[in-house]
Each structure stands twice: as C-alpha cells, then as structure tokens.
Short mmCIF file of C-alpha atoms and ligand atoms in Angstrom, two decimals:
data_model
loop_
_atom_site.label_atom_id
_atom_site.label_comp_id
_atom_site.label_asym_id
_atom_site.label_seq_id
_atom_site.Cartn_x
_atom_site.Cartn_y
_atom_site.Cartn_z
CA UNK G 1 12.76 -5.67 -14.22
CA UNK G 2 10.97 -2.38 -15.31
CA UNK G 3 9.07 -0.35 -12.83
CA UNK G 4 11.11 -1.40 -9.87
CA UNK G 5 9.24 0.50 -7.45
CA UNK G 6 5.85 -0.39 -8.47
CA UNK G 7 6.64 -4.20 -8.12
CA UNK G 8 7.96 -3.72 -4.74
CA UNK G 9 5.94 -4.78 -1.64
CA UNK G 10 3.79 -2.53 0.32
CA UNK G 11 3.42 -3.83 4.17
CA UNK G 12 1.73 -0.97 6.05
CA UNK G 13 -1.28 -1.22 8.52
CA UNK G 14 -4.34 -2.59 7.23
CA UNK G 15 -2.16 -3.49 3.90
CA UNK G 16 -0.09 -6.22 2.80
CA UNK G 17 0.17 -6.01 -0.94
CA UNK G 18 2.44 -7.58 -3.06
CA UNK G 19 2.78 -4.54 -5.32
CA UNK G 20 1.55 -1.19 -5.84
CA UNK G 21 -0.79 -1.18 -8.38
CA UNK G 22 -4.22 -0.78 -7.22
CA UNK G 23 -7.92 -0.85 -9.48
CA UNK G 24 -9.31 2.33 -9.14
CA UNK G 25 -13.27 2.34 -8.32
CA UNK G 26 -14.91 2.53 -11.73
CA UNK G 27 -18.94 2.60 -11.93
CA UNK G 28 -19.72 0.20 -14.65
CA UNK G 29 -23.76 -0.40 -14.36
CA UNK G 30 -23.65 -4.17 -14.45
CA UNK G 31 -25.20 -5.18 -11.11
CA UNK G 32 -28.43 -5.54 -12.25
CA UNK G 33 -31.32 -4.46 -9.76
CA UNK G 34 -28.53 -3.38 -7.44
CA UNK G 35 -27.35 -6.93 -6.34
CA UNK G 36 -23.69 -7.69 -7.58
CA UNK G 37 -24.01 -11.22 -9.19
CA UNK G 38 -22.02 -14.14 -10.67
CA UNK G 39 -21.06 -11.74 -14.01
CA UNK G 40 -19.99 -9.07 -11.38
CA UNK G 41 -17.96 -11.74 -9.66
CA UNK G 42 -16.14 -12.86 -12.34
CA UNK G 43 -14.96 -9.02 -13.24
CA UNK G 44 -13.44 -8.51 -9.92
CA UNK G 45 -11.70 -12.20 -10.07
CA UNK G 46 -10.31 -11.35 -13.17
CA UNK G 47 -8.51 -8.07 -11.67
CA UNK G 48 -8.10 -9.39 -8.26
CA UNK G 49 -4.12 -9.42 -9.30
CA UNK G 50 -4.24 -5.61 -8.02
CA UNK G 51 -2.85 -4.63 -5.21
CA UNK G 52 -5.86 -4.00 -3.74
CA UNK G 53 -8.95 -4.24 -5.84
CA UNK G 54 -11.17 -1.32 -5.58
CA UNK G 55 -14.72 -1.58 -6.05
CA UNK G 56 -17.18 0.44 -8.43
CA UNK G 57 -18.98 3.37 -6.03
CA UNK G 58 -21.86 1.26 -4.32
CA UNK G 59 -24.67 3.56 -2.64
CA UNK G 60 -25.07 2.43 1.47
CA UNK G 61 -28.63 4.17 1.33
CA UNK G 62 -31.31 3.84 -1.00
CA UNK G 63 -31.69 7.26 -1.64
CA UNK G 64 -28.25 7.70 -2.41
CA UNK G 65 -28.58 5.72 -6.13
CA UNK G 66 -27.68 7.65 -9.16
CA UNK G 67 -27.23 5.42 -11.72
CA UNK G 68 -28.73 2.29 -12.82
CA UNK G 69 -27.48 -0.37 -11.96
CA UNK G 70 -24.89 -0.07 -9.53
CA UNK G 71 -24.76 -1.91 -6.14
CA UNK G 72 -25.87 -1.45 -3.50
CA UNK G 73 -24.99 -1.75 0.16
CA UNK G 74 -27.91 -1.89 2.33
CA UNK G 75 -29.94 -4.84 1.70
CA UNK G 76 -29.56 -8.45 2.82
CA UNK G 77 -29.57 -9.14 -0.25
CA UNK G 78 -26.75 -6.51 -1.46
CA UNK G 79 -24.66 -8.18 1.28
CA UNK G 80 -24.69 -11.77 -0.17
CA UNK G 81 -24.22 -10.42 -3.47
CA UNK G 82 -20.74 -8.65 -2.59
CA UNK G 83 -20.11 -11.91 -0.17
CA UNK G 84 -20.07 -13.76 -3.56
CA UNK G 85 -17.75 -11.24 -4.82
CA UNK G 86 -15.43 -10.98 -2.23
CA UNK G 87 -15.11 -15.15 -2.34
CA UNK G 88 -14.18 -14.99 -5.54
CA UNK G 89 -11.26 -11.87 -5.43
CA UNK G 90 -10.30 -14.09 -2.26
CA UNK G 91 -9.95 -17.20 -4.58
CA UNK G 92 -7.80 -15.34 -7.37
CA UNK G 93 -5.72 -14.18 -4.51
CA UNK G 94 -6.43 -10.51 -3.75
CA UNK G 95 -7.82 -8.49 -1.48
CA UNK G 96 -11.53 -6.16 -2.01
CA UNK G 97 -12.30 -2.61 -0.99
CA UNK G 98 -15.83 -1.49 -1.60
CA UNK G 99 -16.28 2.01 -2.27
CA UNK G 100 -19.06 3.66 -0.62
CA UNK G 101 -20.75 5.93 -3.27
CA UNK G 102 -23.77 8.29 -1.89
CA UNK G 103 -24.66 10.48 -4.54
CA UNK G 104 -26.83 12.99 -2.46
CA UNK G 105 -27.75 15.88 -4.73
CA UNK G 106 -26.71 13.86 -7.69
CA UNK G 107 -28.48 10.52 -7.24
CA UNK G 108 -31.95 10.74 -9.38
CA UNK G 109 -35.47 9.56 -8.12
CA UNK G 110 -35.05 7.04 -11.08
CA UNK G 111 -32.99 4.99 -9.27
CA UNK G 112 -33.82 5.90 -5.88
CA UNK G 113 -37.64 4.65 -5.82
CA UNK G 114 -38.83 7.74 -6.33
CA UNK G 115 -37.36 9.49 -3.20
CA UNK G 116 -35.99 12.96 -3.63
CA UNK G 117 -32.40 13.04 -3.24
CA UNK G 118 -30.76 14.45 -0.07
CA UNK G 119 -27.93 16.17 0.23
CA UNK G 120 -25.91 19.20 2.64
CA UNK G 121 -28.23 21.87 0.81
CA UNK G 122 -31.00 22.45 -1.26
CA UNK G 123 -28.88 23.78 -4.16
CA UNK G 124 -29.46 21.84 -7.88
CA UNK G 125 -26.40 20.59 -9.54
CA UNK G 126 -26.04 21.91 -12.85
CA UNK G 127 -26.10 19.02 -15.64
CA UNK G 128 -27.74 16.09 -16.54
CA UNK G 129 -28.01 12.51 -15.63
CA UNK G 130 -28.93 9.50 -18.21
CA UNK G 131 -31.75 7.25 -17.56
CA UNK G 132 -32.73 4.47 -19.83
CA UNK G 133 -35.78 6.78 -20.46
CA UNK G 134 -33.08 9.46 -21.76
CA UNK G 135 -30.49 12.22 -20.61
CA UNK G 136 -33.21 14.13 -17.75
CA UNK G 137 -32.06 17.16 -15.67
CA UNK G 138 -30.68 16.70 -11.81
CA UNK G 139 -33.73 17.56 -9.14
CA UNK G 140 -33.26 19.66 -6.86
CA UNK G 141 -32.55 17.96 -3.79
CA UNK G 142 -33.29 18.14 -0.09
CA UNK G 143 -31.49 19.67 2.50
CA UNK G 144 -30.67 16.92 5.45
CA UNK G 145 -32.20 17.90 8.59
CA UNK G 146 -29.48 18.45 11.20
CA UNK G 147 -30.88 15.85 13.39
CA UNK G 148 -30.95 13.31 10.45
CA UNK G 149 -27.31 13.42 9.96
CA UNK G 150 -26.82 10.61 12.79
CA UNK G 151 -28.78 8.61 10.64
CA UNK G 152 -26.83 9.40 7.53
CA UNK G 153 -24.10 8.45 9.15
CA UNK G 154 -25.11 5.02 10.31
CA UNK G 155 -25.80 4.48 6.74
CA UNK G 156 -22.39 4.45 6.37
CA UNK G 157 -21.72 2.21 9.65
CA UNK G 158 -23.81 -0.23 8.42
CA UNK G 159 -22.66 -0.60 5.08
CA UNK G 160 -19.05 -0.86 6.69
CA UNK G 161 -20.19 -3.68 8.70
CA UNK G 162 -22.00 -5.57 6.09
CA UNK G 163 -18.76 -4.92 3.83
CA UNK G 164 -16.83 -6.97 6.70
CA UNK G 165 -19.24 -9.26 7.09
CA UNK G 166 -19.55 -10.50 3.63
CA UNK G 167 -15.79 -10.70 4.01
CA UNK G 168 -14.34 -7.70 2.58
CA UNK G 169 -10.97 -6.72 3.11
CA UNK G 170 -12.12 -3.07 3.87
CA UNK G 171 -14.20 0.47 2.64
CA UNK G 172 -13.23 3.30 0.52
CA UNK G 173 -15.61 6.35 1.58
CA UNK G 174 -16.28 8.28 -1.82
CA UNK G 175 -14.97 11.87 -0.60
CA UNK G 176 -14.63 12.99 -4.18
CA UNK G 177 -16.06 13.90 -7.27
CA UNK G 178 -18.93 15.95 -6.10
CA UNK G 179 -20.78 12.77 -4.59
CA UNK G 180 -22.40 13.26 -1.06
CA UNK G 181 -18.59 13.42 1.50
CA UNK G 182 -17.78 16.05 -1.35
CA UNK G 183 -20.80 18.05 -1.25
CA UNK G 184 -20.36 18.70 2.37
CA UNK G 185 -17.08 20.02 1.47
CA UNK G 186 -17.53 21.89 -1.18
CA UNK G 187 -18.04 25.38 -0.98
CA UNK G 188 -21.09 25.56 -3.60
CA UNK G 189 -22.92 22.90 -2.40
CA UNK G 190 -23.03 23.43 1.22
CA UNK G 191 -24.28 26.48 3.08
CA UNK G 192 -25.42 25.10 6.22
CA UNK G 193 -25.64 27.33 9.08
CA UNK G 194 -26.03 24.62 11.91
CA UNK G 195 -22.15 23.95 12.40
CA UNK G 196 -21.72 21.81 9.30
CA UNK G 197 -21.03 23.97 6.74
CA UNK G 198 -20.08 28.03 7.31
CA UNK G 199 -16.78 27.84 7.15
CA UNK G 200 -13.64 25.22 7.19
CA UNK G 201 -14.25 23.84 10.11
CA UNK G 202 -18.17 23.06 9.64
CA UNK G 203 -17.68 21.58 6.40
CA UNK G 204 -14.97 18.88 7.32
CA UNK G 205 -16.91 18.08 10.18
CA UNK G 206 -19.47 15.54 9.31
CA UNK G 207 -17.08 14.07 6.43
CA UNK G 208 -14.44 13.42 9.45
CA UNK G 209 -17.66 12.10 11.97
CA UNK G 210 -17.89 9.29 9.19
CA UNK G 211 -14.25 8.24 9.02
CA UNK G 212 -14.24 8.38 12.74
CA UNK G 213 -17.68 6.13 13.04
CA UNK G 214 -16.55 3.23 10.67
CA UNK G 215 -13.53 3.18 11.77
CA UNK G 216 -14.77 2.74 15.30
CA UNK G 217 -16.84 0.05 13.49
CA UNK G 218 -14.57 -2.12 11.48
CA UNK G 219 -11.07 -0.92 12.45
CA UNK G 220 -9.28 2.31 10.98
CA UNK G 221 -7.37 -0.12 9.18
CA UNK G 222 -10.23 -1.07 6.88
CA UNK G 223 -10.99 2.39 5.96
CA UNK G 224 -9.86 4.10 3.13
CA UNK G 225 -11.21 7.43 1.76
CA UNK G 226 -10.86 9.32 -2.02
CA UNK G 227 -10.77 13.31 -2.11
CA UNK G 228 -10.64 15.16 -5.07
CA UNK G 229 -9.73 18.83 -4.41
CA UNK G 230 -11.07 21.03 -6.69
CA UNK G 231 -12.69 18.80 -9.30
CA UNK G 232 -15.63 20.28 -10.80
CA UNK G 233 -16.87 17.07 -11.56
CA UNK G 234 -20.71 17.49 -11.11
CA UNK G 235 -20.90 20.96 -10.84
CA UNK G 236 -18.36 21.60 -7.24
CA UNK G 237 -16.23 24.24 -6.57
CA UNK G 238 -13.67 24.12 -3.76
CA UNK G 239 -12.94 27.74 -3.17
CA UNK G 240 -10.20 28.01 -0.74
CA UNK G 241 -9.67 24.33 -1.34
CA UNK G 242 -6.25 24.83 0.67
CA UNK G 243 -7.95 25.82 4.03
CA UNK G 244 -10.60 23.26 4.10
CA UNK G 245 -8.75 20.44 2.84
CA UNK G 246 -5.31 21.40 5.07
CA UNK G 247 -7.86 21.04 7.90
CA UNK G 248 -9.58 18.35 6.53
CA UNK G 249 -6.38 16.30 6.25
CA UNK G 250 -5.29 17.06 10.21
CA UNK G 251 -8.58 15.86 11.50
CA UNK G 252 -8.18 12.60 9.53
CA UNK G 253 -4.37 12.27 10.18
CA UNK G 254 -5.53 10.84 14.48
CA UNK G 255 -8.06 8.26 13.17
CA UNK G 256 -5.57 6.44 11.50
CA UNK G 257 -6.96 4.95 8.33
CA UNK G 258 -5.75 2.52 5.95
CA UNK G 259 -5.12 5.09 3.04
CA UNK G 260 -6.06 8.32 1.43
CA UNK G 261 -6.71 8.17 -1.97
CA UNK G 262 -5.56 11.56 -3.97
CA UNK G 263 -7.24 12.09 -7.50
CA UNK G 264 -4.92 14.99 -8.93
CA UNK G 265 -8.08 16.83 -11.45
CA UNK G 266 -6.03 18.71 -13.91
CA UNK G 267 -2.66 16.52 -13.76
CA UNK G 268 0.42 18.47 -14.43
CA UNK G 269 4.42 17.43 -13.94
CA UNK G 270 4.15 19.26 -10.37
CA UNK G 271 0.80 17.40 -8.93
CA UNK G 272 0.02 20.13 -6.32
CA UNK G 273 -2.68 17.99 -4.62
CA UNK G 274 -0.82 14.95 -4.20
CA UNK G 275 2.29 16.73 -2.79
CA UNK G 276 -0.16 18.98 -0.48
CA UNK G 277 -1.67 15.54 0.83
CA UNK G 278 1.75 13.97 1.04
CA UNK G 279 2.99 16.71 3.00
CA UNK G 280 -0.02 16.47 5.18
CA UNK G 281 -0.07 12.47 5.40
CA UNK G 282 2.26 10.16 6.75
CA UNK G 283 0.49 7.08 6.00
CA UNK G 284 -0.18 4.77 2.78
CA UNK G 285 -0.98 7.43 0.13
CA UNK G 286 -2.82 6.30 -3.23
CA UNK G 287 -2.81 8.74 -7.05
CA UNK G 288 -4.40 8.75 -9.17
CA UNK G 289 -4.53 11.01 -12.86
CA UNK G 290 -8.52 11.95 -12.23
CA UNK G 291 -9.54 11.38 -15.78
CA UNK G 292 -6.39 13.37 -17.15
CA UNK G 293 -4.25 11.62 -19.30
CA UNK G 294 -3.52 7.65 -18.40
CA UNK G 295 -0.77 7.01 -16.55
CA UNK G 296 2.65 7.23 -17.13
CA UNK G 297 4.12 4.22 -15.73
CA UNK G 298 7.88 5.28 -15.45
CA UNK G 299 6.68 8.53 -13.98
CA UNK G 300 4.59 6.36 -11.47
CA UNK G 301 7.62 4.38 -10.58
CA UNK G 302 9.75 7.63 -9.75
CA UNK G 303 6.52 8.78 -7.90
CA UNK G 304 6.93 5.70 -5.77
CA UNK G 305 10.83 5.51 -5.62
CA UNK G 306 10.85 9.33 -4.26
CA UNK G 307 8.14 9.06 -1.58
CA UNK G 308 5.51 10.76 -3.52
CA UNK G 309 2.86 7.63 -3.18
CA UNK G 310 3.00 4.66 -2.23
CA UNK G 311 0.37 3.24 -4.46
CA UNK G 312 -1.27 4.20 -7.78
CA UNK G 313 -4.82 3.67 -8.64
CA UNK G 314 -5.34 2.74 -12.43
CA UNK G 315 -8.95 2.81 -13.89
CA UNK G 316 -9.50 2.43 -17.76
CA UNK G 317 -6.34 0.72 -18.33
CA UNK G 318 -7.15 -1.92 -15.26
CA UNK G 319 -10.42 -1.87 -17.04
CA UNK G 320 -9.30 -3.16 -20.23
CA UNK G 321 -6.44 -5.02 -18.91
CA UNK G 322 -7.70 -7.92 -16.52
CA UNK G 323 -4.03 -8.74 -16.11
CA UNK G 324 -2.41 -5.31 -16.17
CA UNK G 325 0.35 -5.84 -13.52
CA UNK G 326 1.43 -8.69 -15.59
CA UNK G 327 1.80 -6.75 -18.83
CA UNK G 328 3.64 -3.98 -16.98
CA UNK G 329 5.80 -6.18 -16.02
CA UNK G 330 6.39 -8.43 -18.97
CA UNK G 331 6.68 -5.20 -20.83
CA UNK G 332 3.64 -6.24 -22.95
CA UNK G 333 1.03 -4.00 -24.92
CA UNK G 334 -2.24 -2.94 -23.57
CA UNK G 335 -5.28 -3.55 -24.36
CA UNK G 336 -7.33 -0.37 -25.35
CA UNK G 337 -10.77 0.85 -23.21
CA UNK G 338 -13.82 0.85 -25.13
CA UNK G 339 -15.72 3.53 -23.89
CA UNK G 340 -18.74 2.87 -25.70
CA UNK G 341 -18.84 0.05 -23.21
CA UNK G 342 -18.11 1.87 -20.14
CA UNK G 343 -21.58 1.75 -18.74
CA UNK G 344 -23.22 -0.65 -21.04
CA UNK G 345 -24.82 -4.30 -20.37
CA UNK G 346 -23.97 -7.30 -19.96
CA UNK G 347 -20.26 -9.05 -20.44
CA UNK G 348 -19.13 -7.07 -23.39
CA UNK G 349 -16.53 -4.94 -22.62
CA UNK G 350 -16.86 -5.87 -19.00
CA UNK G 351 -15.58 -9.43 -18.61
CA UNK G 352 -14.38 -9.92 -22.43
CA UNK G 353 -11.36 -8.28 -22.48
CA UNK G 354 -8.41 -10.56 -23.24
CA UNK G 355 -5.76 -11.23 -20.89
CA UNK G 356 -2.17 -11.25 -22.38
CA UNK G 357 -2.28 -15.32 -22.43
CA UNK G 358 -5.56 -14.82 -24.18
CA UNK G 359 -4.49 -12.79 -26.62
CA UNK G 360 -1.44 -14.97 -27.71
CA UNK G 361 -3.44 -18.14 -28.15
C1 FMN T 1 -16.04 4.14 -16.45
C2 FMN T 1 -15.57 4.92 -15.25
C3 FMN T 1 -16.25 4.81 -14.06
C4 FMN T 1 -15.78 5.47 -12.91
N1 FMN T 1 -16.45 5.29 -11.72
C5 FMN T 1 -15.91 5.79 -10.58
C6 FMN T 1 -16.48 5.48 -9.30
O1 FMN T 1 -17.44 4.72 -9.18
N2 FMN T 1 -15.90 6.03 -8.20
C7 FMN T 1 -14.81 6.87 -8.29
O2 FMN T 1 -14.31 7.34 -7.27
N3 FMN T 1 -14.26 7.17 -9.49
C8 FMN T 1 -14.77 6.64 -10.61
N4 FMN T 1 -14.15 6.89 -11.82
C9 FMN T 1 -12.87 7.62 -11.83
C10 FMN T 1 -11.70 6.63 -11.81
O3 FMN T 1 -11.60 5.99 -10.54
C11 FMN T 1 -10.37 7.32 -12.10
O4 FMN T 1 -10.22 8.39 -11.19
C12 FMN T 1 -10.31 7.86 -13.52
O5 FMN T 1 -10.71 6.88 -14.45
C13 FMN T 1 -8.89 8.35 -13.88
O6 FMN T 1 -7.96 7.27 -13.77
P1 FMN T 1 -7.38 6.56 -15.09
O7 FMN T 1 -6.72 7.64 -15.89
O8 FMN T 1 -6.40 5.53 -14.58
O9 FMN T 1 -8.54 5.95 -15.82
C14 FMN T 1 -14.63 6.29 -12.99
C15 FMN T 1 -13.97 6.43 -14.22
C16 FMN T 1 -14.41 5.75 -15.33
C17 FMN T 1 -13.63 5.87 -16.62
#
C-alpha cells in the first residue's frame, strides 16, 4: 500500500483514528443566518472519512462574526444546528472537532449586528473584508476592558460545552491566522499594559487561561488548538516569534490537550515551525502547508514515519475530494478545488464534488 504511515492508526488520548489524515477547518459561508443546517450536514458526512473532521472557524460570541455566513456557537439554536451535524459525521463513521473562530479586530459590524469588534487593542488591521454590499475597510476595533476578559473567556467555555453537548467529539481553539487567540499574541496587535500583553509572558497569558478553562470544562482531551507563527495573514507580525511561542508552547505542554495543530506559513523542505513545536511537544502533533503549496503526500508519509507529525491537516484537496483518504490510497486522481466556489452559496462546489465511485459511474 502507498503512504504506509499515513494509513496507520493513531491511538493517543482524546484520539482514536483510524488514519492520519485529518480535514483542515475551512470557512466556506454556507450556514446561512449562522445556524449549520441539513446542506451543512451533508458536507461534513461526506468527509467524515477523515481522521478527524475539522470544522469551518465558528464564532462562540456574537461579536466575534466576520464573515457571512458562518456558524455560530452561542445560540440555542447554533447548538441544534451543529447537533444535526455531529449526528450525521457520527453516522458516516467519524469523529467532529469544531473550531472556535473569534475574529476580534477582524470580525465586521456587518455580521456582528452592528457591534464594534473587540479585540487585545485598539489598533486597525490593515485590509479589507467583503460584504455582500462590497469589499469595505476593517473598523477599528475596541480594546477589551481588562475586567471583561473573564467574560471573553466564558465565551469560549460555553461554546466548548455546547460543542459537547450537541455531541461533538471535541474543540479546536483558532490560535492562528491573526483571528482573536492570535491577536493577543502577536506583537502588532497587542500592546496591553495590564499583564496581558508587554512582553512574552503577558501575551501567552490569556491565550493559555482559555486552553486551561475548556479544558477544565470538557476534558483536555477534547481540546485542540491551531497556531500559526509568523503568518501575516490579516495584517500580524510575530516579532520574536521564538520567545513567545517557546513560552507559549511550555505553558500549554501541563494542560494536556488533545493536539496542537502547526500551520507552517511559508513551507520550505526544513519546516522550522513544525520542528520548533515538535521539539517543544510531546503529544499528537497536526501540519499543515498554511496555504503554501498542497501537500506532498510521500513527503507527508516520511513526515509521519520519522516522528515529525503525527497527523496532517488537508484543506482544498479534502475540499474537493469528499473521499480523499480513499483516493490516496487507491492511488486515484484528485479532484481539482474550484476556488471561485470557495465562499459561494448554496451546494455548488460545496456538496457537488464527485467522489471517486461517482466519478466512474
Ligand atoms: C476556503 C478556505 C477556508 C479556510 N478557512 C479556515 C478556517 O476557517 N480556519 C482555519 O484555521 N483555517 C482556514 N483555512 C486554512 C486551511 O485550514 C489550511 O490551512 C490551508 O487551506 C492550507 O492547507 P491546504 O494546502 O491543505 O489547503 C481556510 C482555507 C481555505 C482555502
């Protein structure tokens, strides 16, 4: 068989997977007024043969929307919608993570009811943001009061909680990309002087206080959490990336979470980011290209043989292959991503794409 080591079984705590190809959490606009549905259902069924299937980055605050259309999780309503969901991964036989997406500085007041965004600092992303009314300028946002941030972070509790309760297998907290974990992080975005921000150690602090309070919530071993060192995806800089994130990475080592999810942003042959996280994790540790070029299976397989990771996380070619495990392992040709679907309506280029079956009929 081809890809040895990425067919082999993972059993680690929190995660008994079958193999080690996981959906990464791609955004994809389709649950309409926030509530995943019956169409958003059937997506994740159809890619519930992932290891572990990842969801799209849902907000767990109102405020923290910055796109249309994605879900949400802090309604009643929210909850039954990804209860649906998680029946139906459950029924195709896998297992769903939800990611927990705040967008703080980046979320819009188009999607947010008209609330300003919040976020570690008042400082204004650079860039732009579509709405259905056209591309529009970030706002500047506001800065989180210190004595809010208990709040904020029951946002996250709760969202954990309602992710168990509609049945999911665990949470992802979004820690990357230059949504709200990353913008306390980040060295542009936060310049708090009230112990969460300053220096290392105040800006890992309130990003480790939320790993810490859902996993006191729903287990460490439903928690997973994405970092993305030094992406300048919306607008972040990581200066000294290595200090905050070596510290960053001890703090979270204790808690004991399911995984840590690596994006490596400007993927070369030596993937400094993953090896710096490997050499500072001992548990289940996911890759991931971070919109470089698409994975190279065989290179993923040697990743996996050698210790590297233990999983990969595969977004547009998961996206447009319902049934990729089964292709890689059949050897079979891919289907290609249609971007100009990527965060369209409806089921085209969502639920459409052909499985390998499909095809040959
Ligand atoms: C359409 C699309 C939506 C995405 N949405 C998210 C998201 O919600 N959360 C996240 O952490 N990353 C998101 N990403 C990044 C992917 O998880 C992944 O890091 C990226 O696509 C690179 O992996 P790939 O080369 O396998 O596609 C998105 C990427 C794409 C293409």
């Amino acid at each position: 068989m081809p890809y040895d080591h990425l067919f082999s079984p993972l059993s680690a705590p929190g995660l008994e997977l079958p193999h080690r190809i996981a959906l990464a959490p791609l955004t994809r606009n389709r649950a309409v007024g926030t509530v995943p549905a019956e169409i958003n259902a059937e997506y994740y069924g159809q890619r519930a043969t992932a290891a572990i299937t990842i969801s799209e980055g849902s907000s767990p605050a109102g405020v923290g929307h910055g796109y249309l259309d994605i879900a949400g999780v802090h309604t009643d309503e929210q909850q039954a919608g990804w209860k649906h969901v998680a029946d139906r991964v459950h029924a195709e036989g896998g297992r769903l993570w939800v990611q927990l997406m705040h967008c703080g500085r980046v979320a819009h007041p188009r999607f947010t009811d008209g609330v300003t965004p919040v976020a570690p600092s008042s400082v204004l992303a650079q860039g732009e943001v579509w709405t259905p009314e056209g591309q529009t300028p970030f706002v500047v946002p506001r800065a989180f009061e210190t004595d809010e941030l208990e709040g904020l972070k029951q946002d996250y509790v709760q969202a954990a909680e309602r992710i168990v309760a509609a049945g999911g297998d665990g949470i992802e907290l979004h820690a990357a990309n230059g949504y709200l974990l990353h913008q306390f992080l980040g060295t542009n975005t936060n310049t708090r002087t009230d112990g969460y921000g300053t220096d290392a150690a105040g800006r890992v602090r309130f990003v480790v206080e939320v790993a810490k309070a859902t996993a006191e919530a729903i287990g460490a071993e439903k928690v997973g959490i994405r970092i993305s060192p030094e992406h300048p995806f919306n607008d972040m800089q990581d200066e000294g990336w290595e200090e905050t994130y070596d510290l960053l990475l001890r703090e979270l080592a204790p808690i004991g979470l399911a995984y840590l999810h690596v994006l490596e942003p400007a993927p070369d042959e030596a993937l400094p980011k993953t090896r710096f996280a490997r050499e500072r994790w001992t548990g289940t540790l996911i890759g991931n290209r971070g919109f470089g070029e698409a994975y190279d299976y065989a290179r993923a397989d040697e990743l996996i043989a050698d210790g590297t990771l233990d999983l990969i996380a595969v977004g547009r070619d998961f996206l447009a292959n319902p049934d990729l495990p089964e292709r890689l392992k059949q050897g079979a040709e891919l289907n290609t991503p249609d971007e100009d679907t990527f965060y369209s309506r409806g089921p085209e280029g969502y639920t459409d794409y052909p499985t390998l079956a499909q095809s040959q009929a």
